[in-house]
């Protein structure tokens, strides 16, 4: 259950980085697609393998 929450948080954080206009996150914006991809893939696989 913790893994699903963590994956969802990574996905939401990636979306936040992609959409934010805050200059404080300017250095991290290039990692937005990485967070989105890793969060989405791990969320899908955790839901599929959830027993």
mmCIF file of C-alpha atoms in Angstrom:
data_model
loop_
_atom_site.group_PDB
_atom_site.id
_atom_site.type_symbol
_atom_site.label_atom_id
_atom_site.label_comp_id
_atom_site.label_asym_id
_atom_site.label_seq_id
_atom_site.Cartn_x
_atom_site.Cartn_y
_atom_site.Cartn_z
ATOM 1 C CA UNK A 1 0.000 0.000 0.000
ATOM 2 C CA UNK A 2 2.867 2.364 0.809
ATOM 3 C CA UNK A 3 4.353 1.714 -2.642
ATOM 4 C CA UNK A 4 1.138 2.731 -4.362
ATOM 5 C CA UNK A 5 0.968 5.974 -2.375
ATOM 6 C CA UNK A 6 4.639 6.708 -3.068
ATOM 7 C CA UNK A 7 4.185 6.051 -6.797
ATOM 8 C CA UNK A 8 1.142 8.314 -6.925
ATOM 9 C CA UNK A 9 3.079 11.031 -5.088
ATOM 10 C CA UNK A 10 5.959 10.789 -7.587
ATOM 11 C CA UNK A 11 3.497 11.065 -10.465
ATOM 12 C CA UNK A 12 1.779 14.099 -8.938
ATOM 13 C CA UNK A 13 5.114 15.747 -8.138
ATOM 14 C CA UNK A 14 6.217 15.289 -11.757
ATOM 15 C CA UNK A 15 3.010 16.896 -12.979
ATOM 16 C CA UNK A 16 3.501 19.712 -10.472
ATOM 17 C CA UNK A 17 7.045 20.315 -11.739
ATOM 18 C CA UNK A 18 5.817 20.368 -15.324
ATOM 19 C CA UNK A 19 3.071 22.910 -14.620
ATOM 20 C CA UNK A 20 4.664 25.213 -12.041
ATOM 21 C CA UNK A 21 5.877 28.684 -12.888
ATOM 22 C CA UNK A 22 7.798 29.101 -9.612
ATOM 23 C CA UNK A 23 11.417 30.120 -10.352
ATOM 24 C CA UNK A 24 12.602 28.134 -7.327
ATOM 25 C CA UNK A 25 11.851 24.893 -9.175
ATOM 26 C CA UNK A 26 13.599 25.975 -12.387
ATOM 27 C CA UNK A 27 16.547 23.614 -11.835
ATOM 28 C CA UNK A 28 14.221 20.643 -11.208
ATOM 29 C CA UNK A 29 11.891 21.199 -14.172
ATOM 30 C CA UNK A 30 14.093 19.079 -16.441
ATOM 31 C CA UNK A 31 13.356 16.057 -14.232
ATOM 32 C CA UNK A 32 9.586 16.419 -14.565
ATOM 33 C CA UNK A 33 9.270 13.788 -17.306
ATOM 34 C CA UNK A 34 11.439 11.380 -15.309
ATOM 35 C CA UNK A 35 9.169 11.681 -12.262
ATOM 36 C CA UNK A 36 6.065 11.317 -14.427
ATOM 37 C CA UNK A 37 7.385 8.240 -16.235
ATOM 38 C CA UNK A 38 8.724 6.467 -13.143
ATOM 39 C CA UNK A 39 5.640 7.299 -11.085
ATOM 40 C CA UNK A 40 3.243 6.170 -13.789
ATOM 41 C CA UNK A 41 5.067 2.932 -14.598
ATOM 42 C CA UNK A 42 5.562 1.929 -10.989
ATOM 43 C CA UNK A 43 1.938 2.804 -10.167
ATOM 44 C CA UNK A 44 0.670 0.650 -13.033
ATOM 45 C CA UNK A 45 2.837 -2.321 -12.076
ATOM 46 C CA UNK A 46 2.016 -2.011 -8.374
ATOM 47 C CA UNK A 47 -1.718 -1.964 -9.099
ATOM 48 C CA UNK A 48 -1.436 -4.921 -11.494
ATOM 49 C CA UNK A 49 0.590 -6.960 -8.964
ATOM 50 C CA UNK A 50 -1.468 -5.905 -5.931
ATOM 51 C CA UNK A 51 -2.709 -9.027 -4.126
#
